[in-house]
Coordinates of C-alpha atoms in Angstrom, one line a residue:
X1 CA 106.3 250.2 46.3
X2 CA 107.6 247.3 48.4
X3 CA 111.3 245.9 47.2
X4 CA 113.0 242.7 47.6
X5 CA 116.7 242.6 47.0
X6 CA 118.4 239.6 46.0
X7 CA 121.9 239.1 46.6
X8 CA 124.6 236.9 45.0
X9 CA 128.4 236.6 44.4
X10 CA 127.8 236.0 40.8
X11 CA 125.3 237.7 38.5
X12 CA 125.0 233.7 37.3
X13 CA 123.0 232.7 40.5
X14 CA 120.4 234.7 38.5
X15 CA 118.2 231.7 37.6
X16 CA 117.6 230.7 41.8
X17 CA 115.7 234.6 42.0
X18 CA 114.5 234.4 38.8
X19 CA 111.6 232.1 39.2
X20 CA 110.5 233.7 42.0
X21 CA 110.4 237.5 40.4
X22 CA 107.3 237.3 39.0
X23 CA 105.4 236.1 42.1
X24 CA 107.0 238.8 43.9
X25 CA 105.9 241.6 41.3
X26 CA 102.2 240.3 40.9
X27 CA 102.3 240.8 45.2
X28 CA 103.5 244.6 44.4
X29 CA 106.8 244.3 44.8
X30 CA 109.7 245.6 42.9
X31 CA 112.8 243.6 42.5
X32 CA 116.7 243.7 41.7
X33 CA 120.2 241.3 42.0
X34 CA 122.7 242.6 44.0
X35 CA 126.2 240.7 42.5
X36 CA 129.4 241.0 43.5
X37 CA 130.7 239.4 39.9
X38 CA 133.1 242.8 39.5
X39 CA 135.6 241.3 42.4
X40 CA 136.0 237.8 40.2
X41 CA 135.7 239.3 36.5
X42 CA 138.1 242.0 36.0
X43 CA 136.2 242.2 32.3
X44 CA 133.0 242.7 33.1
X45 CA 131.2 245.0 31.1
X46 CA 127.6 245.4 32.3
X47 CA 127.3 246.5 35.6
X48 CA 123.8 247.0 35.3
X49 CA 121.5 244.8 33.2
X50 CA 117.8 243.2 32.3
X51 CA 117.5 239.3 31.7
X52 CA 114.3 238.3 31.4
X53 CA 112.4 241.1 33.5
X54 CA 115.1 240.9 36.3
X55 CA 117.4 244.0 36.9
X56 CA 120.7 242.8 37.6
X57 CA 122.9 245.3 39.1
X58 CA 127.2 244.9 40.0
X59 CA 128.5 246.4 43.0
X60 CA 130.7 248.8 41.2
X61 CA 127.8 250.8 40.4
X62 CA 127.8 252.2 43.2
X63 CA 131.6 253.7 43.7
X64 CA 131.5 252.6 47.5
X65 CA 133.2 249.7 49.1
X66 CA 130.7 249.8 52.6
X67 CA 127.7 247.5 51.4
X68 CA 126.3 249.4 54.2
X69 CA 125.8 252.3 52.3
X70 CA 124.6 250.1 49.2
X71 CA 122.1 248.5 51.2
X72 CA 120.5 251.5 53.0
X73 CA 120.8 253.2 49.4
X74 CA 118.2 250.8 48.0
X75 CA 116.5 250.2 51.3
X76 CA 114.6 246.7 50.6
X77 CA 111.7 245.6 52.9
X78 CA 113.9 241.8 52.6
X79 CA 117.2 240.3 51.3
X80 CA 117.2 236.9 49.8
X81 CA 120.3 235.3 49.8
X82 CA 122.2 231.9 48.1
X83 CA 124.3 231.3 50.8
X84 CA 125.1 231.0 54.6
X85 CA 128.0 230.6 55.7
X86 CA 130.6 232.9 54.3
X87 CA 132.6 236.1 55.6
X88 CA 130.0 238.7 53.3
X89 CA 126.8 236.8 54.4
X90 CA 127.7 237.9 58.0
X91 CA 128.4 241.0 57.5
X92 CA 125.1 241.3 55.3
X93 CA 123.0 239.5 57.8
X94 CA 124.6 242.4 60.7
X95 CA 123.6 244.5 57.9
X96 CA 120.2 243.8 58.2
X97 CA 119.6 243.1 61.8
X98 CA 120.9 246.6 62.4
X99 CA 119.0 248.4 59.7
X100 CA 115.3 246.4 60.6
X101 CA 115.5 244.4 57.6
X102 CA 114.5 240.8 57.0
X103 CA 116.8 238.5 55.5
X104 CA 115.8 235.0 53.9
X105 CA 118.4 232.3 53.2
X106 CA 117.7 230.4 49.6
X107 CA 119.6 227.1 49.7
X108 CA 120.8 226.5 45.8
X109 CA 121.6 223.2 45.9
X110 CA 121.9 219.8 48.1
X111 CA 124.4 220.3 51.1
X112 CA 127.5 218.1 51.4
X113 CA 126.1 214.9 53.3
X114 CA 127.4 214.4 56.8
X115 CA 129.8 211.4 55.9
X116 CA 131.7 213.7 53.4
X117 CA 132.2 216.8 55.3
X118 CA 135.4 215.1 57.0
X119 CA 136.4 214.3 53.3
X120 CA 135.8 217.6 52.3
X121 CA 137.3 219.5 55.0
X122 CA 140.7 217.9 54.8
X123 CA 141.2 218.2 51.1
X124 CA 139.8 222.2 51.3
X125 CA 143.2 222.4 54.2
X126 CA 146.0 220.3 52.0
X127 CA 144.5 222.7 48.9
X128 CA 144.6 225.9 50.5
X129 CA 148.2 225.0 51.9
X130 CA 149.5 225.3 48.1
X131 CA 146.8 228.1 47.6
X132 CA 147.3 230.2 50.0
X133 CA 148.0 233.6 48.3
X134 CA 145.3 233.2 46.2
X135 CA 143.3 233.4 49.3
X136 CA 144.2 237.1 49.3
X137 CA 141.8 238.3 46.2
X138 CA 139.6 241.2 45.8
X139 CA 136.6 239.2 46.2
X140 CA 138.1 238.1 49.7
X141 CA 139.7 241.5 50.8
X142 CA 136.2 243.1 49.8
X143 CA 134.6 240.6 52.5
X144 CA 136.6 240.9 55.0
X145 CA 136.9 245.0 54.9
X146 CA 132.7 244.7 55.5
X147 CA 132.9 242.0 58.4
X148 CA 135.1 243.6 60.2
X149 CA 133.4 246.9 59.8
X150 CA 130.6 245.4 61.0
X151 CA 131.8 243.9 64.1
X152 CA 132.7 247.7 65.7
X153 CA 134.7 246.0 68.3
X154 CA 138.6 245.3 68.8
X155 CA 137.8 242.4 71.1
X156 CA 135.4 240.6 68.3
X157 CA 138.2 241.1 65.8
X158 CA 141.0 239.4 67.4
X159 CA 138.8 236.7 68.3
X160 CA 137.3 236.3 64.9
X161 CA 141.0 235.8 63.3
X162 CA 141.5 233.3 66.2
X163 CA 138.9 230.9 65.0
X164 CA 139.2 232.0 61.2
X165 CA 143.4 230.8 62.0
X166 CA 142.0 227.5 63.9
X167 CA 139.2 226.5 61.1
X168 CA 138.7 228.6 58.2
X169 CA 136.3 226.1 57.0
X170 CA 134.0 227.5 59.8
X171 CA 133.7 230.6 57.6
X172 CA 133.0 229.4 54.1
X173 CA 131.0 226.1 53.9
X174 CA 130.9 224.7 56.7
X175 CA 129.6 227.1 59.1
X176 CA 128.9 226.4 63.0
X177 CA 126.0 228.4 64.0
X178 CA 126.1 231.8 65.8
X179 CA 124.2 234.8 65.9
X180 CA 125.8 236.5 62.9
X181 CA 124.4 233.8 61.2
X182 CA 120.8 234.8 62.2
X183 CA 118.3 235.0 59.3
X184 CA 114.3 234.8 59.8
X185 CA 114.3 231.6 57.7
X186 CA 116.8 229.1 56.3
X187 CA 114.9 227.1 53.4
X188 CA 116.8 224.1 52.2
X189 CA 115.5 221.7 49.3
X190 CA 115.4 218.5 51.2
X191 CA 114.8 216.8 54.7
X192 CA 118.5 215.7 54.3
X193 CA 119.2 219.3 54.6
X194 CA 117.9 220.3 57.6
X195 CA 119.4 217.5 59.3
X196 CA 122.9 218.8 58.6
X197 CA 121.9 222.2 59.4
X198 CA 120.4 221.2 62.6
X199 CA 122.9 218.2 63.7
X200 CA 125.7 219.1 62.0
X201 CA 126.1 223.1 61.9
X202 CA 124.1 223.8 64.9
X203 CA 121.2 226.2 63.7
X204 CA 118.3 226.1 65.7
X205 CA 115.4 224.0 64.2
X206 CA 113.0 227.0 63.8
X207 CA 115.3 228.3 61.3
X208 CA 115.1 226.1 59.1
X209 CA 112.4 224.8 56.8
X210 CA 112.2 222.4 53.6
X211 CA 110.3 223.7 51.0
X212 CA 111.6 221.0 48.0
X213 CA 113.7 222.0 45.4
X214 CA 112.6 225.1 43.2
X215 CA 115.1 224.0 40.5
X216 CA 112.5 221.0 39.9
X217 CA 109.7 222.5 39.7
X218 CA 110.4 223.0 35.9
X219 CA 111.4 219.6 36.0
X220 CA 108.8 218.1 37.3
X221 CA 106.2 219.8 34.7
X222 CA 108.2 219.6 31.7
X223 CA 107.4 217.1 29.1
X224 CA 108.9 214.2 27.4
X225 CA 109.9 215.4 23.6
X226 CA 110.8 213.6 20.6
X227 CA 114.6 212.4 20.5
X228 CA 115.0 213.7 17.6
X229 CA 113.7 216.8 17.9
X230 CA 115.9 217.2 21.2
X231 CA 119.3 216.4 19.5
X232 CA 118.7 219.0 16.9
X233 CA 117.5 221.5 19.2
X234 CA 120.7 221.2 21.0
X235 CA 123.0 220.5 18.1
X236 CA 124.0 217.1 19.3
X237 CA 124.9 215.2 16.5
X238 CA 125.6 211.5 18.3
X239 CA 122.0 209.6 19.4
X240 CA 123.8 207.7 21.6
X241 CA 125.9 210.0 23.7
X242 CA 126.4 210.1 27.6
X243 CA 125.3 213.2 29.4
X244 CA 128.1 214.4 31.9
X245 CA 127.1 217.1 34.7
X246 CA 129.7 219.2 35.4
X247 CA 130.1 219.5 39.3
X248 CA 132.1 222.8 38.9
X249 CA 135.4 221.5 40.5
X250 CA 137.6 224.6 41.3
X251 CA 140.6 225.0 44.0
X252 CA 138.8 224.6 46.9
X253 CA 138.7 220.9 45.9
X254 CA 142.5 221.2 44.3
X255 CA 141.3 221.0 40.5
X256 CA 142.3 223.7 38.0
X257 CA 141.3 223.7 34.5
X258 CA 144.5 221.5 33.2
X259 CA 143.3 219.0 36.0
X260 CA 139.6 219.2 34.9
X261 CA 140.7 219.2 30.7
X262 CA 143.2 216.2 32.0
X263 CA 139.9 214.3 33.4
X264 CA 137.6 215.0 30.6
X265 CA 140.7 213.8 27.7
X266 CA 140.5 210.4 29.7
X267 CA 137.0 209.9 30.0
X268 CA 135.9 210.9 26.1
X269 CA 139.0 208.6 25.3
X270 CA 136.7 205.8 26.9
X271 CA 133.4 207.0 25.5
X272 CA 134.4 207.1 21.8
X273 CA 136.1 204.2 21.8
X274 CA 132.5 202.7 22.8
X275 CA 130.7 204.8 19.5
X276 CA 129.2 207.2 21.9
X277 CA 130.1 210.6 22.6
X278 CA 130.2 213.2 25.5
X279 CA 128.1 216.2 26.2
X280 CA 128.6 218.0 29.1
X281 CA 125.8 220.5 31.1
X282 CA 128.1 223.1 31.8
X283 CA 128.2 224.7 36.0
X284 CA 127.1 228.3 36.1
X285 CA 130.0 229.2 37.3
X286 CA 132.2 227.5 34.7
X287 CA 134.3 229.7 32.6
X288 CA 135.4 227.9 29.3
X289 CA 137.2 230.6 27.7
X290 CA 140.1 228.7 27.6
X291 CA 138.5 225.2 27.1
X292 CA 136.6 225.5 24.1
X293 CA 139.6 224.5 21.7
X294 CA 139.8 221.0 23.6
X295 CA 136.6 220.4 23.3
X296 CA 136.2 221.2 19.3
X297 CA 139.8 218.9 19.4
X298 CA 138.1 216.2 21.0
X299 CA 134.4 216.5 19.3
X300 CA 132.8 217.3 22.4
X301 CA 129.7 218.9 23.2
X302 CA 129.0 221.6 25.8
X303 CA 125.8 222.8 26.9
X304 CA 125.4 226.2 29.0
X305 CA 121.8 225.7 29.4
X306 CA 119.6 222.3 28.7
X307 CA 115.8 220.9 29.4
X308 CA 117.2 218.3 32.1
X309 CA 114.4 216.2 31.7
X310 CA 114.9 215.6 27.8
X311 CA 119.4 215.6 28.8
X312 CA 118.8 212.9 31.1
X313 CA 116.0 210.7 29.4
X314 CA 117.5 210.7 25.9
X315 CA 121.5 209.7 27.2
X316 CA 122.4 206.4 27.4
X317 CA 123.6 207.1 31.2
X318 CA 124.8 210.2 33.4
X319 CA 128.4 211.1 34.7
X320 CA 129.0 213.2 37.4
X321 CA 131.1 213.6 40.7
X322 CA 128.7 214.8 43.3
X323 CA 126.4 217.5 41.5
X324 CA 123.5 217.6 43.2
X325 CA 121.6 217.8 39.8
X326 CA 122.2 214.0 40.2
X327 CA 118.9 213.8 42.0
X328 CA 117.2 214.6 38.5
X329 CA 118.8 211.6 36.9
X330 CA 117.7 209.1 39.8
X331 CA 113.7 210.4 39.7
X332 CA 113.8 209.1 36.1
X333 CA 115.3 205.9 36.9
X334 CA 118.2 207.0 34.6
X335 CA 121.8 205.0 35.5
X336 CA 124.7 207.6 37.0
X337 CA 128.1 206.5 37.0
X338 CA 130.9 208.7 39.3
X339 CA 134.3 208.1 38.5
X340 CA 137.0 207.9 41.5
X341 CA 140.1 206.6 39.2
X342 CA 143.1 209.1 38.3
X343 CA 142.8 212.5 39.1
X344 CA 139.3 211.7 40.2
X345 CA 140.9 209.9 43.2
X346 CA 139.7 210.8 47.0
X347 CA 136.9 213.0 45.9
X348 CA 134.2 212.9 48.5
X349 CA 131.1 210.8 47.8
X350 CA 127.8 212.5 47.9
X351 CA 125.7 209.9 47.5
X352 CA 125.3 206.0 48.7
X353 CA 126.7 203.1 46.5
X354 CA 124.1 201.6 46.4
X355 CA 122.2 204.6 44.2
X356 CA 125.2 205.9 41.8
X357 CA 127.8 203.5 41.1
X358 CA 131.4 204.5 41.4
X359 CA 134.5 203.2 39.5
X360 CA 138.1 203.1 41.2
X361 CA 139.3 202.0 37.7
X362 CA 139.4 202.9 34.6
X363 CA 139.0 199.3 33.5
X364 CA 136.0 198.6 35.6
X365 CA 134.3 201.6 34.2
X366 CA 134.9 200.3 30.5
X367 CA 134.2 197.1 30.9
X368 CA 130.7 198.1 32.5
X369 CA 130.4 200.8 29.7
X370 CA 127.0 199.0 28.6
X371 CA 125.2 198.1 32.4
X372 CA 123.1 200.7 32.6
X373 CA 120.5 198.6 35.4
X374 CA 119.4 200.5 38.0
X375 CA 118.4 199.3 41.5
X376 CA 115.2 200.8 41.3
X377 CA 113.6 200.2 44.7
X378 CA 116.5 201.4 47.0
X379 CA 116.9 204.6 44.7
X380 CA 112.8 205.3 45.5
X381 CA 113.5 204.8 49.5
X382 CA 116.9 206.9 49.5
X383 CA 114.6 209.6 47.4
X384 CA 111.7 209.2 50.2
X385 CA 114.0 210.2 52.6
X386 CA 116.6 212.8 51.2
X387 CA 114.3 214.4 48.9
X388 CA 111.0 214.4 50.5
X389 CA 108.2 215.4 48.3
X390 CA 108.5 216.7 44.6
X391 CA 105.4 218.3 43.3
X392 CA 105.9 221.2 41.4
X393 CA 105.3 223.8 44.2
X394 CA 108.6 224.4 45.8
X395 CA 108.8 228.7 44.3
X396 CA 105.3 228.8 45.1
X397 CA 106.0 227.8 48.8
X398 CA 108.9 229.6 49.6
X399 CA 107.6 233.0 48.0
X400 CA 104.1 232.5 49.6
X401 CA 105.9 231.8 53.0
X402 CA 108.2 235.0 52.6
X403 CA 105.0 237.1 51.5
X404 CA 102.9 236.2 54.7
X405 CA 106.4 236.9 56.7
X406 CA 106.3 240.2 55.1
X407 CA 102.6 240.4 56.2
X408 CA 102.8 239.7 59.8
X409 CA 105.7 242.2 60.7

């Protein structure tokens, strides 16, 4: 039997493989995630695992540190991948350009637009100034020891540290194209996408396709429920509460959990003082472990998983930073406010003004607190051209595309 092997940092990037598993086993093929969540979770417990028909499967299982040996051990016909940019996708992608296997690049979400990368790139260097041993962790070491590996050459080693010492953000998400960042297909969500792939990073244009955004595929055929019915499903006890999408701030944009607890303590303040109350969508990558006694403090709700359709439709509005889950709010017309007072200060600004509305103050937000108007035309055009078509089809394309790649070799 045929395999595909999916591969991830985090055994919580399950969901992006997970609705293409089944079209992938009805074609013959068998499947597993490759996750590297042993380097970031000293407590993990499962290193291998089932969730919903997909075999999950931790590093550690295999007692080696060459992901060589791990590859050629489950020998896949094609990797799948989240990301392309970073130290371990070159030295998988070497991987599999030495070992004859294809390698398919999954975008998971909306890439930073081209005015913010500037943004982004200078706070990323004035964090990892004050970060800089934390640079140093397993998950990191673990990269590294493959790349280098991989590269076989003292020449290509020194010059690698050389540009990694110039512009580390050339290495983890912001990558400028080069042949160890070869794949046989790039597929981004949007046309906004390839532009920054192609103009921005350099990647030739054959690389890259758009094949929509898998994540709304659900979204897109889901239904409108009953209010009602919604708040008791998810144990939300205010009707009139304001959904807030957590973007999953971390170090690299010089937020820690006091900083992220510090924002959330100023905006529920706000929100209850207006009768309304906060429920955040979690990020997959959030731990909460020690944030759940704020939020039972502060009567807020938090939400691991959620039908975004019914989330959106039923708040009174949507907060959020940058998350590119924002695009689900603005195809129902829903209003999304981004705050860029206090801590929030300087953050980079995914999206135009004229389509989410930011607030510099906390005053200006409050005294807003009940416009929830939406500028409905230019929200359809910026839509038209950053998120192309939305139809329902995205997994079907991009499995269907793979499978005839497959085909043809």
């Amino acid at each position: 039997m045929r395999k595909i092997l999916y591969y991830d940092n985090w055994d919580k990037g399950y969901r992006n493989f997970l609705r293409l598993d089944p079209i992938f086993k009805e074609n013959g093929y068998s499947t597993i995630l490759l996750h590297t969540s042993s380097l970031v979770d000293d407590e993990i417990t499962e290193i291998d695992k089932e969730i919903d028909g997909l075999y999950l499967r931790d590093i550690s299982f295999y007692n080696t540190k060459r992901l060589r040996k791990i590859i050629k051990n489950e020998a896949p016909d094609a990797i799948i991948m989240l990301n392309l940019s970073f130290i371990i996708d070159r030295a998988l992608i070497r991987i599999c350009n030495d070992l004859n296997i294809k390698i398919y690049h999954l975008s998971h979400g909306m890439l930073i637009p081209s005015d913010s990368i500037k943004v982004v790139k200078q706070t990323i260097k004035n964090s990892s100034k004050k970060n800089l041993f934390s640079k140093f962790n397993k998950k990191n070491r673990y990269a590294l020891f493959n790349y280098l590996v991989e590269l076989k050459s003292v020449t290509k080693t020194i010059s690698f540290f050389y540009k990694a010492i110039k512009n580390h953000t050339n290495y983890t998400l912001f990558p400028i194209y080069s042949e160890e960042l070869k794949v046989n297909k790039s597929f981004v969500f949007y046309p906004s996408d390839y532009q920054i792939m192609v103009k921005d990073f350099g990647f030739p244009k054959q690389m890259i396709e758009v094949i929509g955004n898998p994540e709304l595929d659900v979204f897109y055929n889901s239904q409108i429920i009953e209010k009602t019915t919604f708040l008791n499903t998810n144990n939300i006890k205010n009707s009139n509460y304001i959904g807030y999408f957590d973007d999953g701030l971390s170090k690299t944009h010089g937020w820690n959990d006091n900083k992220w607890l510090a924002f959330l303590k100023d905006l529920n303040d706000i929100i209850v003082s207006k009768r309304s109350s906060l429920v955040i969508k979690l990020h997959p990558r959030r731990d909460i472990k020690e944030c759940i006694s704020f939020f039972e403090e502060n009567n807020i709700t938090y939400l691991s998983d959620v039908d975004f359709k019914n989330f959106i439709h039923h708040s009174k509005f949507i907060i959020s930073h940058f998350s590119s889950v924002i695009v689900y709010a603005l195809l129902l017309n829903k209003k999304v406010k981004s705050p860029r007072w206090g801590v929030s200060s300087g953050l980079e600004e995914k999206y135009p003004n004229n389509i989410i509305e930011y607030f510099y103050s906390k005053k200006s937000f409050e005294d807003s607190f009940s416009s929830i108007e939406t500028n409905k035309n230019e929200t359809q055009k910026y839509l038209y051209n950053t998120v192309g078509k939305v139809d329902g089809k995205s997994t079907t394309r991009v499995v269907n595309k793979i499978l005839n790649d497959l085909k043809n070799e």
